[in-house]
Coordinates of C-alpha atoms and ligand atoms in Angstrom, one line a residue:
M126 CA 24.2 16.9 -11.4
P127 CA 22.8 20.4 -11.3
S128 CA 19.5 19.6 -13.1
L129 CA 18.6 16.9 -10.6
N130 CA 19.4 19.2 -7.7
Q131 CA 17.2 21.8 -9.4
A132 CA 14.4 19.4 -9.9
L133 CA 14.6 18.3 -6.3
R134 CA 14.5 21.9 -5.1
A135 CA 11.4 22.6 -7.3
A136 CA 9.7 19.4 -6.0
L137 CA 10.3 20.4 -2.4
A138 CA 9.1 24.0 -3.0
A139 CA 5.9 22.6 -4.6
R140 CA 5.3 20.5 -1.4
R141 CA 5.6 23.4 1.1
D142 CA 1.9 23.8 1.9
L143 CA 1.2 20.0 1.8
L144 CA 4.0 19.3 4.3
T145 CA 2.7 22.0 6.7
D146 CA -0.7 20.2 6.6
L147 CA 0.8 16.8 7.0
H148 CA 3.0 17.8 9.9
A149 CA -0.1 19.4 11.6
Q150 CA -2.0 16.1 11.2
G151 CA 0.7 13.9 12.7
T152 CA 2.3 12.7 9.5
D153 CA 6.1 12.6 8.8
C154 CA 6.1 9.9 6.1
Y155 CA 5.7 11.3 2.6
R156 CA 7.3 11.4 -0.9
L157 CA 9.7 14.3 -1.3
F158 CA 10.6 13.6 -5.0
H159 CA 8.5 11.6 -7.4
G160 CA 11.1 11.3 -10.2
S161 CA 8.8 10.0 -13.0
Q162 CA 6.7 13.2 -12.8
E163 CA 9.3 15.6 -11.5
G164 CA 12.3 15.4 -13.9
E165 CA 14.2 12.2 -13.1
P166 CA 12.4 9.0 -14.0
G167 CA 13.3 6.0 -11.9
L168 CA 14.4 8.0 -8.8
T169 CA 12.4 8.6 -5.7
L170 CA 13.1 10.3 -2.4
D171 CA 10.8 9.5 0.6
R172 CA 10.8 10.6 4.1
Y173 CA 9.9 7.9 6.6
G174 CA 10.0 9.7 10.0
P175 CA 13.7 10.2 10.8
Q176 CA 14.8 8.4 7.7
L177 CA 15.5 9.7 4.1
L178 CA 15.0 6.8 1.7
V179 CA 16.4 7.2 -1.8
Q180 CA 15.5 4.5 -4.3
S181 CA 16.7 4.1 -7.9
F182 CA 14.7 1.9 -10.3
H183 CA 16.1 2.3 -13.8
Q184 CA 19.9 2.6 -13.2
P185 CA 22.1 3.1 -10.1
L186 CA 22.5 6.6 -8.9
D187 CA 26.0 8.0 -8.9
Q188 CA 26.5 7.7 -5.2
A189 CA 28.7 10.7 -5.1
R190 CA 25.5 12.7 -5.6
L191 CA 23.8 11.4 -2.5
P192 CA 25.4 14.0 -0.1
E193 CA 24.1 16.8 -2.4
L194 CA 20.5 15.4 -2.3
E195 CA 20.8 14.8 1.4
A196 CA 21.9 18.4 2.0
I197 CA 19.1 19.9 -0.1
V198 CA 16.5 18.0 1.8
A199 CA 18.1 18.9 5.2
E200 CA 18.1 22.5 4.3
F201 CA 14.5 22.4 3.3
L202 CA 13.2 20.5 6.3
G203 CA 15.6 22.2 8.7
D204 CA 16.3 18.6 9.9
K205 CA 19.0 16.1 8.9
L206 CA 17.5 12.7 8.2
L207 CA 19.2 9.4 8.3
L208 CA 20.1 8.4 4.7
V209 CA 19.4 5.0 3.2
Y210 CA 20.0 4.5 -0.5
N211 CA 18.5 1.3 -2.1
D212 CA 19.3 0.6 -5.7
R213 CA 16.5 -1.5 -7.2
S214 CA 17.5 -1.3 -10.9
G215 CA 18.5 -5.0 -11.0
G216 CA 16.0 -7.6 -12.1
N217 CA 12.6 -7.6 -10.6
S218 CA 13.1 -4.4 -8.6
R219 CA 15.4 -6.4 -6.1
I220 CA 17.4 -4.2 -3.8
D221 CA 21.1 -4.5 -4.7
R222 CA 22.6 -6.2 -1.7
S223 CA 26.1 -6.5 -3.2
A224 CA 29.3 -5.0 -1.6
T225 CA 29.1 -2.0 -3.9
S226 CA 25.7 -0.9 -2.7
H227 CA 25.5 2.1 -0.4
R228 CA 26.5 1.5 3.1
A229 CA 24.1 3.4 5.3
D230 CA 25.1 4.3 8.9
A231 CA 24.0 1.7 11.4
E232 CA 21.7 4.2 13.0
A233 CA 19.8 4.6 9.7
L234 CA 19.3 0.9 9.4
D235 CA 18.0 0.5 12.9
D236 CA 14.3 -0.1 13.6
L237 CA 12.8 3.4 13.5
V238 CA 9.3 4.8 13.8
G239 CA 7.5 7.0 11.4
H240 CA 4.1 8.6 11.8
E241 CA 1.0 9.0 9.7
W242 CA -2.4 10.3 10.7
G243 CA -1.1 10.4 14.3
L244 CA -0.3 6.6 14.3
N245 CA 3.1 5.0 14.7
Y246 CA 4.6 2.8 12.0
R247 CA 7.7 0.6 11.9
V248 CA 10.3 1.9 9.5
R249 CA 13.1 -0.3 8.4
G250 CA 15.4 0.8 5.6
R251 CA 16.5 -2.8 4.6
H252 CA 14.6 -5.9 5.4
A253 CA 13.8 -9.3 3.8
G254 CA 11.4 -7.7 1.2
Q255 CA 11.9 -5.1 -1.5
D256 CA 9.3 -2.4 -0.7
P257 CA 9.3 0.0 2.2
L258 CA 7.0 -1.2 5.0
L259 CA 4.4 1.5 4.3
F260 CA 3.1 2.4 0.8
L261 CA 2.9 6.2 0.9
D262 CA 0.5 6.7 -2.1
L263 CA -2.2 4.9 -0.1
R264 CA -2.1 7.6 2.7
N265 CA -5.4 9.3 1.7
A266 CA -7.2 6.0 1.5
R267 CA -5.9 5.1 5.0
G268 CA -7.1 8.5 6.2
W269 CA -10.5 7.8 4.7
V270 CA -10.7 4.4 6.5
K271 CA -9.8 6.1 9.8
A272 CA -12.6 8.6 9.3
N273 CA -15.2 6.0 8.2
S274 CA -14.6 3.0 10.5
A275 CA -16.4 3.9 13.7
G276 CA -18.6 1.0 14.9
R277 CA -17.9 -1.1 11.8
S278 CA -16.4 -4.5 11.3
V279 CA -13.5 -4.2 8.9
L280 CA -11.8 -6.7 6.7
N281 CA -8.4 -5.7 5.3
L282 CA -7.5 -7.9 2.4
F283 CA -3.9 -8.2 1.1
A284 CA -3.1 -6.5 4.4
Y285 CA 0.7 -6.3 3.9
T286 CA 1.9 -4.5 7.1
C287 CA -1.7 -3.8 8.2
G288 CA -1.7 0.0 7.8
V289 CA -5.3 0.0 6.7
G290 CA -6.3 -2.2 9.7
L291 CA -4.4 0.1 12.0
C292 CA -6.4 3.1 10.7
A293 CA -9.7 1.2 11.0
A294 CA -8.8 0.4 14.7
A295 CA -7.8 4.0 15.3
G296 CA -11.1 5.1 13.7
G297 CA -13.1 3.1 16.3
A298 CA -13.9 0.0 14.3
R299 CA -15.6 -2.6 16.5
E300 CA -13.6 -5.4 14.9
V301 CA -10.6 -5.5 12.4
W302 CA -9.3 -8.5 10.5
N303 CA -6.0 -8.3 8.5
L304 CA -5.5 -11.1 6.0
D305 CA -2.3 -11.8 4.1
F306 CA -0.5 -15.0 3.1
A307 CA 3.0 -13.7 4.1
E308 CA 3.7 -14.3 7.8
G309 CA 6.7 -11.8 7.6
N310 CA 4.3 -9.0 6.5
L311 CA 1.8 -9.8 9.2
A312 CA 4.6 -9.9 11.7
V313 CA 5.3 -6.2 10.9
G314 CA 1.6 -5.6 11.2
R315 CA 1.8 -7.0 14.7
E316 CA 4.8 -4.7 15.4
N317 CA 2.7 -1.8 14.1
A318 CA -0.1 -2.8 16.5
A319 CA 2.4 -3.0 19.4
L320 CA 3.6 0.5 18.5
N321 CA 0.1 1.8 19.0
P322 CA -0.8 0.2 22.3
D323 CA -4.0 2.2 22.9
L324 CA -5.8 0.7 20.0
A325 CA -8.2 -2.2 20.3
P326 CA -6.6 -5.5 19.3
M327 CA -6.9 -6.6 15.7
R328 CA -7.0 -10.1 14.3
F329 CA -4.3 -11.4 11.9
I330 CA -5.1 -14.2 9.5
Q331 CA -2.3 -15.8 7.6
S332 CA -4.0 -17.3 4.6
D333 CA -4.1 -17.3 0.8
Y334 CA -6.7 -14.8 -0.4
F335 CA -8.7 -17.2 -2.5
P336 CA -9.7 -19.9 0.1
A337 CA -10.2 -17.3 2.8
I338 CA -12.5 -15.0 0.8
R339 CA -14.4 -17.8 -0.7
Q340 CA -15.2 -19.3 2.8
L341 CA -16.2 -15.8 4.1
A342 CA -18.4 -15.4 1.0
G343 CA -19.9 -18.9 1.4
L344 CA -18.5 -20.1 -1.9
P345 CA -17.0 -23.6 -2.5
I346 CA -13.2 -23.9 -2.8
S347 CA -12.5 -25.7 -6.1
R348 CA -9.5 -27.8 -6.9
R349 CA -7.5 -26.5 -9.9
H350 CA -6.9 -29.2 -12.5
G351 CA -7.8 -31.9 -10.0
Q352 CA -4.7 -31.0 -7.9
R353 CA -4.6 -31.4 -4.2
L354 CA -4.7 -28.1 -2.5
P355 CA -2.3 -27.0 0.3
S356 CA -4.1 -26.7 3.7
Y357 CA -5.7 -23.4 4.7
P358 CA -7.2 -22.0 7.8
H359 CA -10.9 -22.6 8.3
L360 CA -13.2 -19.5 8.4
D361 CA -16.9 -19.4 8.8
E362 CA -19.1 -17.6 6.3
R363 CA -19.7 -14.0 7.3
R364 CA -20.0 -10.4 6.1
F365 CA -18.1 -7.2 7.1
D366 CA -19.4 -3.7 7.1
L367 CA -16.2 -2.4 5.4
V368 CA -14.1 -4.4 3.1
F369 CA -10.8 -3.1 1.8
L370 CA -9.3 -4.8 -1.3
D371 CA -5.8 -3.7 -2.3
P372 CA -4.2 -6.5 -4.2
P373 CA -0.7 -6.6 -5.8
A374 CA -0.6 -6.2 -9.6
W375 CA 0.2 -9.9 -10.1
A376 CA 0.7 -12.9 -7.9
K377 CA 0.3 -16.6 -8.4
S378 CA -0.4 -19.2 -5.7
A379 CA -1.7 -22.8 -5.6
F380 CA -5.2 -21.4 -5.2
G381 CA -5.4 -18.9 -8.1
T382 CA -3.8 -16.0 -9.8
V383 CA -4.1 -12.3 -8.8
D384 CA -4.0 -10.4 -12.1
L385 CA -5.2 -6.8 -12.0
L386 CA -4.9 -6.4 -15.7
R387 CA -6.8 -9.4 -17.0
D388 CA -9.0 -10.6 -14.2
Y389 CA -10.0 -8.1 -11.5
Q390 CA -13.4 -9.8 -11.3
S391 CA -12.1 -13.0 -9.7
L392 CA -10.9 -10.9 -6.8
L393 CA -13.8 -8.6 -6.7
K394 CA -16.7 -11.1 -6.8
P395 CA -16.0 -12.9 -3.6
A396 CA -15.1 -9.6 -1.8
L397 CA -18.5 -8.2 -2.8
L398 CA -20.2 -11.3 -1.3
A399 CA -18.3 -10.8 1.9
T400 CA -19.5 -7.1 2.2
A401 CA -22.6 -6.5 4.2
D402 CA -25.8 -5.5 2.3
D403 CA -25.5 -2.0 3.6
G404 CA -21.7 -2.1 3.7
V405 CA -18.9 -0.4 1.9
L406 CA -16.3 -1.9 -0.3
V407 CA -13.1 0.0 -1.0
C408 CA -11.0 -1.4 -3.9
C409 CA -7.7 -0.4 -5.5
N410 CA -5.9 -0.9 -8.7
N411 CA -2.3 0.3 -8.9
L412 CA -1.6 -0.6 -12.5
A413 CA -0.7 2.6 -14.5
K414 CA -1.9 1.1 -17.8
V415 CA -5.4 0.6 -16.5
P416 CA -7.4 3.8 -17.0
L417 CA -9.6 4.8 -14.1
A418 CA -12.9 5.2 -16.1
E419 CA -12.5 1.8 -17.7
W420 CA -11.7 0.0 -14.4
R421 CA -14.4 1.9 -12.5
D422 CA -17.1 0.9 -15.0
Q423 CA -15.9 -2.7 -14.9
V424 CA -16.1 -2.7 -11.1
L425 CA -19.6 -1.1 -11.0
R426 CA -20.8 -3.5 -13.7
C427 CA -19.4 -6.5 -11.9
A428 CA -21.1 -5.4 -8.7
A429 CA -24.4 -4.9 -10.4
K430 CA -24.2 -8.3 -12.0
Q431 CA -23.8 -9.8 -8.5
G432 CA -27.0 -8.0 -7.5
R433 CA -24.9 -5.5 -5.5
T434 CA -25.6 -2.2 -7.4
A435 CA -23.7 0.6 -5.6
R436 CA -25.9 3.3 -4.1
E437 CA -23.0 5.7 -4.7
W438 CA -19.3 5.6 -5.5
E439 CA -16.4 7.9 -4.9
V440 CA -12.8 8.0 -6.1
L441 CA -9.9 8.7 -3.7
A442 CA -6.8 10.1 -5.3
P443 CA -3.3 10.1 -3.8
A444 CA -2.1 13.3 -2.2
A445 CA 0.0 16.0 -4.0
D446 CA 3.3 14.3 -3.0
F447 CA 2.4 11.9 -5.8
P448 CA 1.8 14.4 -8.6
S449 CA 0.7 13.2 -12.1
Q450 CA 1.1 15.5 -15.0
D451 CA -1.7 13.8 -17.0
G452 CA -4.0 13.6 -14.0
K453 CA -3.8 9.8 -14.1
P454 CA -2.0 8.5 -11.0
P455 CA -1.2 4.8 -11.2
L456 CA -3.0 4.1 -7.9
K457 CA -6.8 4.3 -8.2
T458 CA -9.0 3.8 -5.2
L459 CA -12.8 3.4 -5.5
V460 CA -15.3 3.5 -2.6
L461 CA -18.6 1.7 -3.3
R462 CA -21.5 2.3 -0.9
F463 CA -24.3 -0.2 -0.9
Ligands
SAM1020 C1 0.8 -4.5 -2.7 S1 0.8 -5.3 -1.1 C2 -0.8 -4.7 -0.6 C3 -0.6 -3.4 0.1 C4 -1.5 -3.2 1.3 N1 -2.9 -3.3 1.0 C5 -1.2 -2.0 2.1 O1 -2.2 -1.4 2.6 O2 -0.1 -1.6 2.2 C6 0.5 -7.0 -1.6 C7 0.3 -7.9 -0.4 O3 -0.5 -9.0 -1.0 C8 0.0 -10.2 -0.4 N2 -0.4 -11.3 -1.3 C9 -0.1 -11.5 -2.6 N3 -0.8 -12.6 -3.1 C10 -1.6 -13.0 -2.1 C11 -2.5 -14.1 -2.0 N4 -2.8 -14.9 -3.0 N5 -3.2 -14.3 -0.8 C12 -2.9 -13.5 0.3 N6 -2.0 -12.4 0.2 C13 -1.4 -12.2 -0.9 C14 1.5 -10.0 -0.2 O4 2.0 -10.9 0.8 C15 1.5 -8.5 0.1 O5 1.6 -8.3 1.5

């Protein structure tokens, strides 16, 4: 597979300066090969600290090629990483857990630690979920949070493994809440907190987004089609200085539907109401088919309609390890200052 090897070598060469900067700032988690933009759609290579994670999304990779890729990365980094290959080309991006899938060394599948912005993160090559435990394209946004949280109360919505919360705590936030409905994800968030014992404690709230944000925003929780709702934790109405809203593309629960394509407003409106009058809202949309300018205008209009016209706004782009030939990376992050 000489062309893949060549493409990987070119991708690594293009990252030389970036990786020097990242290593200097205490980061050893980054994308080494972003196949969709660098010559092999459906294939990614990521470094997570001591681990090299190869993922295929469109078709399985000929596993005989893995040692070549591993050797090229080792030569470039001057360091041999622990290889994990996860084929996710089956339905719904599920990791192939069949007998034919790549058997990583036990050491590679151990609980490992990676670093970003000087913080420690749990790295686990295979776990109950599909995605790695840290989304690498959000690194710049996490760095922004770390640099802008001092003295603030921070609400991290759809917190997953709480990387944004960790950055807020490391940046000197006076209070950090992480909210997610998946206890397994929050459990990793707690592990991440334990891996950074010098940080102030954070709060973890296991709740569906809709009842939680509506209570914080002081809005009623309505029944859908007259159905009885599952129970949810009680929260008092309150506002936060910094609210971070990074929802999945689509998710349905008894309380509502998260749908970034058709209905961003339902997520945004209550999040705006839970943001302090002079606060900051950071919101994300990772759907490639949603153009930045269109989504930004929609967000700004929605805020203005709620009487929350942004004083200024700023777009945070992913770093150069997520190149995009058309200048339109799927992950869009918008900072609104009120
Ligand atoms: C794409 S991840 C968010 C990434 C995260 N913001 C980060 O910094 O890595 C989506 C998360 O949303 C959570 N989630 C999905 N629907 C939800 C809902 N209705 N209420 C609460 N959490 C939800 C999932 O459990 C998952 O952890």
